[in-house]
PDB file of C-alpha atoms in Angstrom:
ATOM      1  CA  MET A   1      18.972  16.723 263.846  1.00  0.00           C
ATOM      2  CA  PRO A   2      20.639  19.378 261.621  1.00  0.00           C
ATOM      3  CA  ASP A   3      24.349  20.029 261.817  1.00  0.00           C
ATOM      4  CA  SER A   4      25.392  22.790 264.173  1.00  0.00           C
ATOM      5  CA  PRO A   5      26.074  26.101 262.398  1.00  0.00           C
ATOM      6  CA  ARG A   6      29.106  26.424 264.624  1.00  0.00           C
ATOM      7  CA  ARG A   7      31.015  23.728 262.809  1.00  0.00           C
ATOM      8  CA  ASP A   8      32.512  23.579 259.323  1.00  0.00           C
ATOM      9  CA  HIS A   9      32.649  20.299 257.452  1.00  0.00           C
ATOM     10  CA  VAL A  10      35.267  19.022 255.027  1.00  0.00           C
ATOM     11  CA  CYS A  11      34.067  16.155 252.886  1.00  0.00           C
ATOM     12  CA  ALA A  12      36.150  13.652 250.974  1.00  0.00           C
ATOM     13  CA  GLY A  13      34.489  10.555 249.616  1.00  0.00           C
ATOM     14  CA  SER A  14      32.193   9.130 252.239  1.00  0.00           C
ATOM     15  CA  LEU A  15      34.073  10.653 255.172  1.00  0.00           C
ATOM     16  CA  ALA A  16      33.291  13.944 256.871  1.00  0.00           C
ATOM     17  CA  ALA A  17      35.617  15.858 259.171  1.00  0.00           C
ATOM     18  CA  VAL A  18      34.698  18.757 261.396  1.00  0.00           C
ATOM     19  CA  VAL A  19      36.546  21.838 262.632  1.00  0.00           C
ATOM     20  CA  ASP A  20      35.020  23.683 265.575  1.00  0.00           C
ATOM     21  CA  ILE A  21      35.280  27.258 264.337  1.00  0.00           C
ATOM     22  CA  ASP A  22      33.476  28.660 267.382  1.00  0.00           C
ATOM     23  CA  ALA A  23      36.115  27.108 269.627  1.00  0.00           C
ATOM     24  CA  ALA A  24      38.840  28.582 267.412  1.00  0.00           C
ATOM     25  CA  ILE A  25      37.210  32.011 267.688  1.00  0.00           C
ATOM     26  CA  GLY A  26      37.038  31.629 271.459  1.00  0.00           C
ATOM     27  CA  PHE A  27      40.736  30.771 271.584  1.00  0.00           C
ATOM     28  CA  VAL A  28      41.679  33.939 269.687  1.00  0.00           C
ATOM     29  CA  VAL A  29      39.413  36.089 271.860  1.00  0.00           C
ATOM     30  CA  ALA A  30      40.874  34.597 275.045  1.00  0.00           C
ATOM     31  CA  HIS A  31      44.544  34.669 274.071  1.00  0.00           C
ATOM     32  CA  GLY A  32      44.971  37.223 271.304  1.00  0.00           C
ATOM     33  CA  ASP A  33      46.172  40.788 271.661  1.00  0.00           C
ATOM     34  CA  ALA A  34      44.238  43.800 270.365  1.00  0.00           C
ATOM     35  CA  VAL A  35      45.590  43.464 266.825  1.00  0.00           C
ATOM     36  CA  GLU A  36      44.889  39.726 266.688  1.00  0.00           C
ATOM     37  CA  ARG A  37      41.332  40.219 267.923  1.00  0.00           C
ATOM     38  CA  ALA A  38      40.860  42.917 265.296  1.00  0.00           C
ATOM     39  CA  ARG A  39      42.113  40.487 262.648  1.00  0.00           C
ATOM     40  CA  LEU A  40      39.533  38.007 263.865  1.00  0.00           C
ATOM     41  CA  SER A  41      36.745  40.596 263.546  1.00  0.00           C
ATOM     42  CA  TRP A  42      37.791  41.412 259.988  1.00  0.00           C
ATOM     43  CA  LEU A  43      37.989  37.756 258.980  1.00  0.00           C
ATOM     44  CA  ARG A  44      34.632  36.930 260.573  1.00  0.00           C
ATOM     45  CA  ASN A  45      32.469  39.791 259.378  1.00  0.00           C
ATOM     46  CA  GLY A  46      34.582  42.504 257.764  1.00  0.00           C
ATOM     47  CA  THR A  47      34.544  44.807 260.790  1.00  0.00           C
ATOM     48  CA  ALA A  48      36.987  47.637 260.120  1.00  0.00           C
ATOM     49  CA  PRO A  49      39.692  47.981 262.786  1.00  0.00           C
ATOM     50  CA  SER A  50      40.155  51.156 264.769  1.00  0.00           C
ATOM     51  CA  ALA A  51      42.764  53.731 263.814  1.00  0.00           C
ATOM     52  CA  GLU A  52      44.705  52.844 266.962  1.00  0.00           C
ATOM     53  CA  THR A  53      44.791  49.170 266.005  1.00  0.00           C
ATOM     54  CA  LEU A  54      46.035  49.968 262.513  1.00  0.00           C
ATOM     55  CA  ASP A  55      48.710  52.254 263.881  1.00  0.00           C
ATOM     56  CA  SER A  56      49.837  49.462 266.201  1.00  0.00           C
ATOM     57  CA  ALA A  57      49.952  46.957 263.328  1.00  0.00           C
ATOM     58  CA  GLU A  58      51.996  49.310 261.168  1.00  0.00           C
ATOM     59  CA  VAL A  59      54.452  50.538 263.795  1.00  0.00           C
ATOM     60  CA  GLY A  60      58.189  50.244 263.155  1.00  0.00           C
ATOM     61  CA  GLN A  61      58.172  50.654 259.386  1.00  0.00           C
ATOM     62  CA  THR A  62      61.453  51.977 258.001  1.00  0.00           C
ATOM     63  CA  LEU A  63      61.607  55.083 255.853  1.00  0.00           C
ATOM     64  CA  GLY A  64      62.279  52.879 252.828  1.00  0.00           C
ATOM     65  CA  GLY A  65      59.024  50.974 253.327  1.00  0.00           C
ATOM     66  CA  GLY A  66      60.041  47.592 254.709  1.00  0.00           C
ATOM     67  CA  TRP A  67      59.857  46.373 258.276  1.00  0.00           C
ATOM     68  CA  PRO A  68      62.865  45.100 260.238  1.00  0.00           C
ATOM     69  CA  ALA A  69      62.871  41.654 261.798  1.00  0.00           C
ATOM     70  CA  SER A  70      63.202  41.138 265.535  1.00  0.00           C
ATOM     71  CA  TRP A  71      66.618  39.647 264.850  1.00  0.00           C
ATOM     72  CA  GLY A  72      67.760  42.353 262.421  1.00  0.00           C
ATOM     73  CA  ASP A  73      68.032  45.652 264.309  1.00  0.00           C
ATOM     74  CA  GLU A  74      66.820  48.460 262.022  1.00  0.00           C
ATOM     75  CA  VAL A  75      67.563  46.815 258.654  1.00  0.00           C
ATOM     76  CA  ALA A  76      64.432  46.160 256.610  1.00  0.00           C
ATOM     77  CA  SER A  77      63.798  42.452 256.030  1.00  0.00           C
ATOM     78  CA  VAL A  78      61.967  40.763 253.162  1.00  0.00           C
ATOM     79  CA  ASP A  79      60.760  37.989 255.453  1.00  0.00           C
ATOM     80  CA  ALA A  80      59.590  40.338 258.220  1.00  0.00           C
ATOM     81  CA  THR A  81      57.848  42.603 255.720  1.00  0.00           C
ATOM     82  CA  CYS A  82      55.936  39.654 254.257  1.00  0.00           C
ATOM     83  CA  PHE A  83      54.884  38.593 257.764  1.00  0.00           C
ATOM     84  CA  ARG A  84      53.644  42.111 258.507  1.00  0.00           C
ATOM     85  CA  LEU A  85      51.733  42.200 255.203  1.00  0.00           C
ATOM     86  CA  ALA A  86      49.974  38.978 256.228  1.00  0.00           C
ATOM     87  CA  GLU A  87      48.804  40.666 259.423  1.00  0.00           C
ATOM     88  CA  LEU A  88      47.668  43.762 257.535  1.00  0.00           C
ATOM     89  CA  ASP A  89      45.806  41.612 255.006  1.00  0.00           C
ATOM     90  CA  ASP A  90      43.798  40.143 257.893  1.00  0.00           C
ATOM     91  CA  LEU A  91      42.882  43.719 258.831  1.00  0.00           C
ATOM     92  CA  GLY A  92      41.775  44.654 255.324  1.00  0.00           C
ATOM     93  CA  ALA A  93      44.662  47.135 255.263  1.00  0.00           C
ATOM     94  CA  LEU A  94      46.665  46.297 252.135  1.00  0.00           C
ATOM     95  CA  SER A  95      45.376  49.430 250.432  1.00  0.00           C
ATOM     96  CA  ARG A  96      46.636  51.737 253.179  1.00  0.00           C
ATOM     97  CA  PRO A  97      49.772  53.848 252.615  1.00  0.00           C
ATOM     98  CA  ALA A  98      51.953  51.749 254.924  1.00  0.00           C
ATOM     99  CA  ALA A  99      51.223  48.517 253.060  1.00  0.00           C
ATOM    100  CA  ARG A 100      51.625  50.240 249.686  1.00  0.00           C
ATOM    101  CA  ARG A 101      55.045  51.573 250.695  1.00  0.00           C
ATOM    102  CA  ALA A 102      56.022  48.074 251.809  1.00  0.00           C
ATOM    103  CA  LEU A 103      54.843  46.520 248.542  1.00  0.00           C
ATOM    104  CA  ASP A 104      56.685  49.142 246.525  1.00  0.00           C
ATOM    105  CA  TRP A 105      59.792  48.428 248.609  1.00  0.00           C
ATOM    106  CA  LEU A 106      59.475  44.709 247.875  1.00  0.00           C
ATOM    107  CA  ALA A 107      59.024  45.342 244.167  1.00  0.00           C
ATOM    108  CA  ALA A 108      62.093  47.589 244.055  1.00  0.00           C
ATOM    109  CA  ALA A 109      64.166  45.011 245.958  1.00  0.00           C
ATOM    110  CA  GLN A 110      63.741  42.316 243.279  1.00  0.00           C
ATOM    111  CA  ARG A 111      67.038  41.221 241.752  1.00  0.00           C
ATOM    112  CA  GLN A 112      67.715  41.038 238.041  1.00  0.00           C
ATOM    113  CA  ASP A 113      67.205  37.270 238.080  1.00  0.00           C
ATOM    114  CA  GLY A 114      63.636  37.738 239.397  1.00  0.00           C
ATOM    115  CA  CYS A 115      64.513  36.672 242.942  1.00  0.00           C
ATOM    116  CA  TRP A 116      64.779  38.285 246.383  1.00  0.00           C
ATOM    117  CA  GLU A 117      67.446  38.050 249.046  1.00  0.00           C
ATOM    118  CA  GLU A 118      67.909  39.674 252.442  1.00  0.00           C
ATOM    119  CA  ASP A 119      70.333  42.554 252.880  1.00  0.00           C
ATOM    120  CA  ALA A 120      73.927  41.348 253.243  1.00  0.00           C
ATOM    121  CA  ALA A 121      74.103  43.247 256.542  1.00  0.00           C
ATOM    122  CA  LEU A 122      71.840  40.559 258.026  1.00  0.00           C
ATOM    123  CA  ALA A 123      74.138  37.650 257.151  1.00  0.00           C
ATOM    124  CA  ASP A 124      75.378  37.101 260.714  1.00  0.00           C
ATOM    125  CA  VAL A 125      71.962  37.269 262.395  1.00  0.00           C
ATOM    126  CA  ALA A 126      69.415  35.950 259.898  1.00  0.00           C
ATOM    127  CA  PRO A 127      67.809  32.538 260.517  1.00  0.00           C
ATOM    128  CA  GLU A 128      68.397  29.810 257.952  1.00  0.00           C
ATOM    129  CA  TRP A 129      65.277  30.595 255.931  1.00  0.00           C
ATOM    130  CA  ALA A 130      66.400  34.198 255.393  1.00  0.00           C
ATOM    131  CA  ARG A 131      70.187  33.909 255.264  1.00  0.00           C
ATOM    132  CA  PRO A 132      71.761  36.080 252.541  1.00  0.00           C
ATOM    133  CA  GLY A 133      73.716  34.049 250.012  1.00  0.00           C
ATOM    134  CA  ASP A 134      71.866  30.809 250.716  1.00  0.00           C
ATOM    135  CA  PRO A 135      70.037  29.486 247.620  1.00  0.00           C
ATOM    136  CA  GLU A 136      67.300  27.762 249.649  1.00  0.00           C
ATOM    137  CA  ALA A 137      66.566  30.974 251.523  1.00  0.00           C
ATOM    138  CA  ARG A 138      66.605  32.926 248.251  1.00  0.00           C
ATOM    139  CA  LEU A 139      63.929  30.678 246.740  1.00  0.00           C
ATOM    140  CA  TYR A 140      61.732  30.870 249.837  1.00  0.00           C
ATOM    141  CA  LEU A 141      61.984  34.660 250.024  1.00  0.00           C
ATOM    142  CA  THR A 142      61.223  34.894 246.306  1.00  0.00           C
ATOM    143  CA  ALA A 143      58.074  32.814 246.690  1.00  0.00           C
ATOM    144  CA  ASN A 144      56.990  34.821 249.732  1.00  0.00           C
ATOM    145  CA  ALA A 145      57.576  38.260 248.203  1.00  0.00           C
ATOM    146  CA  ALA A 146      56.001  37.243 244.898  1.00  0.00           C
ATOM    147  CA  PHE A 147      52.957  35.889 246.728  1.00  0.00           C
ATOM    148  CA  TRP A 148      52.263  39.180 248.496  1.00  0.00           C
ATOM    149  CA  LEU A 149      52.811  41.216 245.361  1.00  0.00           C
ATOM    150  CA  THR A 150      50.385  38.832 243.639  1.00  0.00           C
ATOM    151  CA  VAL A 151      47.807  39.232 246.412  1.00  0.00           C
ATOM    152  CA  ALA A 152      48.146  43.012 246.295  1.00  0.00           C
ATOM    153  CA  GLY A 153      47.533  42.859 242.566  1.00  0.00           C
ATOM    154  CA  LEU A 154      44.200  41.108 243.033  1.00  0.00           C
ATOM    155  CA  ASP A 155      42.696  44.343 244.331  1.00  0.00           C
ATOM    156  CA  ALA A 156      45.331  46.946 243.496  1.00  0.00           C
ATOM    157  CA  ARG A 157      45.633  49.692 240.942  1.00  0.00           C
ATOM    158  CA  ALA A 158      46.078  48.448 237.378  1.00  0.00           C
ATOM    159  CA  ALA A 159      49.465  48.216 235.720  1.00  0.00           C
ATOM    160  CA  GLY A 160      48.077  50.436 232.977  1.00  0.00           C
ATOM    161  CA  PRO A 161      45.044  50.846 230.716  1.00  0.00           C
ATOM    162  CA  LEU A 162      46.340  48.209 228.283  1.00  0.00           C
ATOM    163  CA  ASP A 163      47.975  45.907 230.808  1.00  0.00           C
ATOM    164  CA  HIS A 164      45.694  43.531 232.663  1.00  0.00           C
ATOM    165  CA  ARG A 165      48.322  41.020 233.754  1.00  0.00           C
ATOM    166  CA  VAL A 166      48.162  39.491 237.214  1.00  0.00           C
ATOM    167  CA  GLY A 167      49.801  41.727 239.792  1.00  0.00           C
ATOM    168  CA  GLY A 168      48.333  45.089 238.919  1.00  0.00           C
ATOM    169  CA  ALA A 169      51.079  47.676 239.252  1.00  0.00           C
ATOM    170  CA  TYR A 170      53.486  44.844 240.063  1.00  0.00           C
ATOM    171  CA  ALA A 171      52.622  42.690 237.045  1.00  0.00           C
ATOM    172  CA  GLY A 172      56.099  42.678 235.516  1.00  0.00           C
ATOM    173  CA  VAL A 173      57.723  41.973 238.867  1.00  0.00           C
ATOM    174  CA  VAL A 174      55.416  39.045 239.613  1.00  0.00           C
ATOM    175  CA  GLN A 175      55.760  37.619 236.117  1.00  0.00           C
ATOM    176  CA  ALA A 176      59.548  37.593 236.401  1.00  0.00           C
ATOM    177  CA  ALA A 177      59.314  35.968 239.820  1.00  0.00           C
ATOM    178  CA  GLY A 178      56.925  33.324 238.503  1.00  0.00           C
ATOM    179  CA  HIS A 179      59.350  32.336 235.772  1.00  0.00           C
ATOM    180  CA  ALA A 180      62.197  32.220 238.283  1.00  0.00           C
ATOM    181  CA  LEU A 181      60.180  29.941 240.585  1.00  0.00           C
ATOM    182  CA  ALA A 182      59.149  27.648 237.738  1.00  0.00           C
ATOM    183  CA  GLY A 183      62.756  27.455 236.602  1.00  0.00           C
ATOM    184  CA  HIS A 184      63.814  26.052 239.980  1.00  0.00           C
ATOM    185  CA  LEU A 185      61.392  23.124 239.941  1.00  0.00           C
ATOM    186  CA  ASN A 186      62.869  19.649 239.753  1.00  0.00           C
ATOM    187  CA  PRO A 187      61.486  17.137 237.219  1.00  0.00           C
ATOM    188  CA  ASP A 188      59.430  15.427 239.941  1.00  0.00           C
ATOM    189  CA  GLY A 189      57.796  18.704 240.994  1.00  0.00           C
ATOM    190  CA  SER A 190      59.917  19.172 244.120  1.00  0.00           C
ATOM    191  CA  TRP A 191      61.889  22.332 244.822  1.00  0.00           C
ATOM    192  CA  PRO A 192      65.290  22.992 246.430  1.00  0.00           C
ATOM    193  CA  SER A 193      64.057  24.987 249.401  1.00  0.00           C
ATOM    194  CA  PHE A 194      61.898  24.931 252.505  1.00  0.00           C
ATOM    195  CA  LEU A 195      58.429  23.370 252.518  1.00  0.00           C
ATOM    196  CA  ALA A 196      56.654  26.740 252.682  1.00  0.00           C
ATOM    197  CA  ALA A 197      58.306  27.780 249.428  1.00  0.00           C
ATOM    198  CA  GLY A 198      56.201  25.067 247.800  1.00  0.00           C
ATOM    199  CA  TRP A 199      52.724  26.349 248.586  1.00  0.00           C
ATOM    200  CA  LEU A 200      53.760  29.981 248.124  1.00  0.00           C
ATOM    201  CA  SER A 201      55.170  29.098 244.700  1.00  0.00           C
ATOM    202  CA  ALA A 202      52.089  27.062 243.810  1.00  0.00           C
ATOM    203  CA  ALA A 203      49.908  30.078 244.579  1.00  0.00           C
ATOM    204  CA  VAL A 204      52.039  32.446 242.486  1.00  0.00           C
ATOM    205  CA  LEU A 205      52.167  30.027 239.550  1.00  0.00           C
ATOM    206  CA  HIS A 206      48.413  29.409 239.773  1.00  0.00           C
ATOM    207  CA  ARG A 207      47.766  33.126 239.330  1.00  0.00           C
ATOM    208  CA  GLN A 208      50.284  33.260 236.486  1.00  0.00           C
ATOM    209  CA  GLN A 209      48.202  30.531 234.786  1.00  0.00           C
ATOM    210  CA  LEU A 210      51.161  28.173 234.931  1.00  0.00           C
ATOM    211  CA  PHE A 211      48.724  25.517 236.067  1.00  0.00           C
ATOM    212  CA  TYR A 212      50.862  22.506 235.160  1.00  0.00           C
ATOM    213  CA  GLU A 213      53.797  23.740 237.233  1.00  0.00           C
ATOM    214  CA  SER A 214      51.479  24.632 240.127  1.00  0.00           C
ATOM    215  CA  ALA A 215      49.842  21.194 239.987  1.00  0.00           C
ATOM    216  CA  ARG A 216      53.224  19.456 240.094  1.00  0.00           C
ATOM    217  CA  ILE A 217      54.065  21.289 243.317  1.00  0.00           C
ATOM    218  CA  LYS A 218      50.675  20.518 244.833  1.00  0.00           C
ATOM    219  CA  ALA A 219      51.130  16.825 244.091  1.00  0.00           C
ATOM    220  CA  VAL A 220      54.319  16.842 246.171  1.00  0.00           C
ATOM    221  CA  LEU A 221      52.592  18.798 248.933  1.00  0.00           C
ATOM    222  CA  ALA A 222      49.718  16.313 249.025  1.00  0.00           C
ATOM    223  CA  GLU A 223      52.160  13.546 249.895  1.00  0.00           C
ATOM    224  CA  ARG A 224      53.415  15.570 252.849  1.00  0.00           C
ATOM    225  CA  LEU A 225      50.061  16.714 254.226  1.00  0.00           C
ATOM    226  CA  PRO A 226      49.176  13.627 256.308  1.00  0.00           C
ATOM    227  CA  GLN A 227      52.215  14.357 258.496  1.00  0.00           C
ATOM    228  CA  ALA A 228      52.197  18.150 258.168  1.00  0.00           C
ATOM    229  CA  SER A 229      52.257  20.304 261.274  1.00  0.00           C
ATOM    230  CA  PRO A 230      49.049  22.214 262.053  1.00  0.00           C
ATOM    231  CA  ALA A 231      50.748  25.517 261.272  1.00  0.00           C
ATOM    232  CA  ASP A 232      51.961  24.268 257.888  1.00  0.00           C
ATOM    233  CA  ALA A 233      48.552  22.891 256.942  1.00  0.00           C
ATOM    234  CA  ALA A 234      46.908  26.177 257.940  1.00  0.00           C
ATOM    235  CA  TRP A 235      49.424  28.306 256.067  1.00  0.00           C
ATOM    236  CA  LEU A 236      49.098  26.110 252.971  1.00  0.00           C
ATOM    237  CA  ALA A 237      45.300  26.207 252.899  1.00  0.00           C
ATOM    238  CA  ALA A 238      45.081  29.932 253.617  1.00  0.00           C
ATOM    239  CA  THR A 239      47.679  30.686 250.927  1.00  0.00           C
ATOM    240  CA  LEU A 240      45.934  28.743 248.178  1.00  0.00           C
ATOM    241  CA  ARG A 241      42.497  30.067 249.098  1.00  0.00           C
ATOM    242  CA  ARG A 242      43.802  33.651 249.098  1.00  0.00           C
ATOM    243  CA  VAL A 243      44.615  33.468 245.384  1.00  0.00           C
ATOM    244  CA  GLY A 244      41.308  31.883 244.472  1.00  0.00           C
ATOM    245  CA  VAL A 245      42.057  28.157 244.485  1.00  0.00           C
ATOM    246  CA  ASP A 246      38.685  26.451 244.903  1.00  0.00           C
ATOM    247  CA  GLU A 247      37.872  25.106 248.363  1.00  0.00           C
ATOM    248  CA  GLN A 248      37.056  21.733 246.779  1.00  0.00           C
ATOM    249  CA  GLU A 249      40.478  21.497 245.116  1.00  0.00           C
ATOM    250  CA  TRP A 250      42.084  18.331 246.425  1.00  0.00           C
ATOM    251  CA  THR A 251      45.146  19.958 248.028  1.00  0.00           C
ATOM    252  CA  VAL A 252      42.974  22.416 249.955  1.00  0.00           C
ATOM    253  CA  VAL A 253      40.638  19.620 251.053  1.00  0.00           C
ATOM    254  CA  ALA A 254      43.586  17.538 252.247  1.00  0.00           C
ATOM    255  CA  ALA A 255      45.052  20.469 254.182  1.00  0.00           C
ATOM    256  CA  ARG A 256      41.755  21.292 255.827  1.00  0.00           C
ATOM    257  CA  ARG A 257      41.279  17.629 256.722  1.00  0.00           C
ATOM    258  CA  ARG A 258      44.656  17.680 258.434  1.00  0.00           C
ATOM    259  CA  LEU A 259      43.463  20.670 260.458  1.00  0.00           C
ATOM    260  CA  THR A 260      40.430  18.741 261.673  1.00  0.00           C
ATOM    261  CA  GLU A 261      42.840  16.162 263.088  1.00  0.00           C
ATOM    262  CA  THR A 262      45.033  18.643 264.937  1.00  0.00           C
ATOM    263  CA  GLN A 263      42.682  21.105 266.636  1.00  0.00           C
ATOM    264  CA  ARG A 264      43.399  21.185 270.367  1.00  0.00           C
ATOM    265  CA  SER A 265      40.829  20.882 273.125  1.00  0.00           C
ATOM    266  CA  ASP A 266      41.179  24.627 273.822  1.00  0.00           C
ATOM    267  CA  GLY A 267      40.098  25.387 270.243  1.00  0.00           C
ATOM    268  CA  GLY A 268      43.507  26.493 268.963  1.00  0.00           C
ATOM    269  CA  TRP A 269      46.281  25.041 266.847  1.00  0.00           C
ATOM    270  CA  THR A 270      49.974  24.779 267.688  1.00  0.00           C
ATOM    271  CA  SER A 271      52.515  26.993 265.917  1.00  0.00           C
ATOM    272  CA  ASP A 272      55.921  25.701 264.884  1.00  0.00           C
ATOM    273  CA  ASP A 273      57.469  28.947 266.155  1.00  0.00           C
ATOM    274  CA  GLY A 274      56.471  28.725 269.813  1.00  0.00           C
ATOM    275  CA  HIS A 275      53.282  29.130 271.809  1.00  0.00           C
ATOM    276  CA  GLN A 276      53.342  32.910 271.397  1.00  0.00           C
ATOM    277  CA  PHE A 277      52.389  32.347 267.738  1.00  0.00           C
ATOM    278  CA  ASP A 278      49.538  29.885 268.396  1.00  0.00           C
ATOM    279  CA  VAL A 279      46.970  32.652 267.902  1.00  0.00           C
ATOM    280  CA  HIS A 280      48.560  33.530 264.554  1.00  0.00           C
ATOM    281  CA  ALA A 281      48.338  29.883 263.476  1.00  0.00           C
ATOM    282  CA  THR A 282      44.715  29.714 264.599  1.00  0.00           C
ATOM    283  CA  LEU A 283      43.851  32.857 262.635  1.00  0.00           C
ATOM    284  CA  ALA A 284      45.363  31.203 259.548  1.00  0.00           C
ATOM    285  CA  VAL A 285      42.984  28.279 260.071  1.00  0.00           C
ATOM    286  CA  ILE A 286      40.017  30.645 260.348  1.00  0.00           C
ATOM    287  CA  ARG A 287      41.105  32.286 257.092  1.00  0.00           C
ATOM    288  CA  ALA A 288      41.424  28.868 255.437  1.00  0.00           C
ATOM    289  CA  PHE A 289      37.852  27.991 256.451  1.00  0.00           C
ATOM    290  CA  ARG A 290      36.511  31.453 255.725  1.00  0.00           C
TER     291      ARG A 290
END
């Protein structure tokens, strides 16, 4: 009997693992809001979202171009802007004016050392991964901002007729960030920051053709994957696939295998940030298996 078309297989050696994508789709349909269901439609078959949905996804943007975080009043946040860009990417909306203003804002916010940091006004309210002045937060935010500027450059306007570097219009910004990220790696391939900074950095360095540095990070990540949370495994796999890492690359295979072990009976996956983000985590899985 042939395999069901409703299931995706991940193979490693003689073992096969299965994710029930139809159940994941059903979970998003049942529990997602209008924007999340529109993201699902784009990821599944490229269905363009309605103007109302796009307006809803873009609401709250500051005049400067960034988006504020829920914890940051009206001050634009690097972390919140990257999160919003991830949502817009799932709507095929990175080429729209709102996303372009946000990307330009990110590029302009890069520091002279190639890194990013949240506005000092957020010091008393920012969570640990975004706290101004904290070196671990700085490295995470740098990896996150550089990743989205890299992604935008995959499809964006060119840096110039004689400049074909990765990052399009943001090529110089991304190159500086890549060198900053590589410079923070420890000899064993680890990094002095949060786990997510690892796969975001690996993706940026992969696109910068710093393959050795990217591989060192991925080797460390592979050791962590058997115990990784579902949300982390989904974010890792979706991140690497978004910059063109092959689906048969061993880190991606390991992450997707972890996802086969953690799918819930309702078809979804559990977020580390509370049940209200379970749909977001599940959409990341669907992107990873896209």
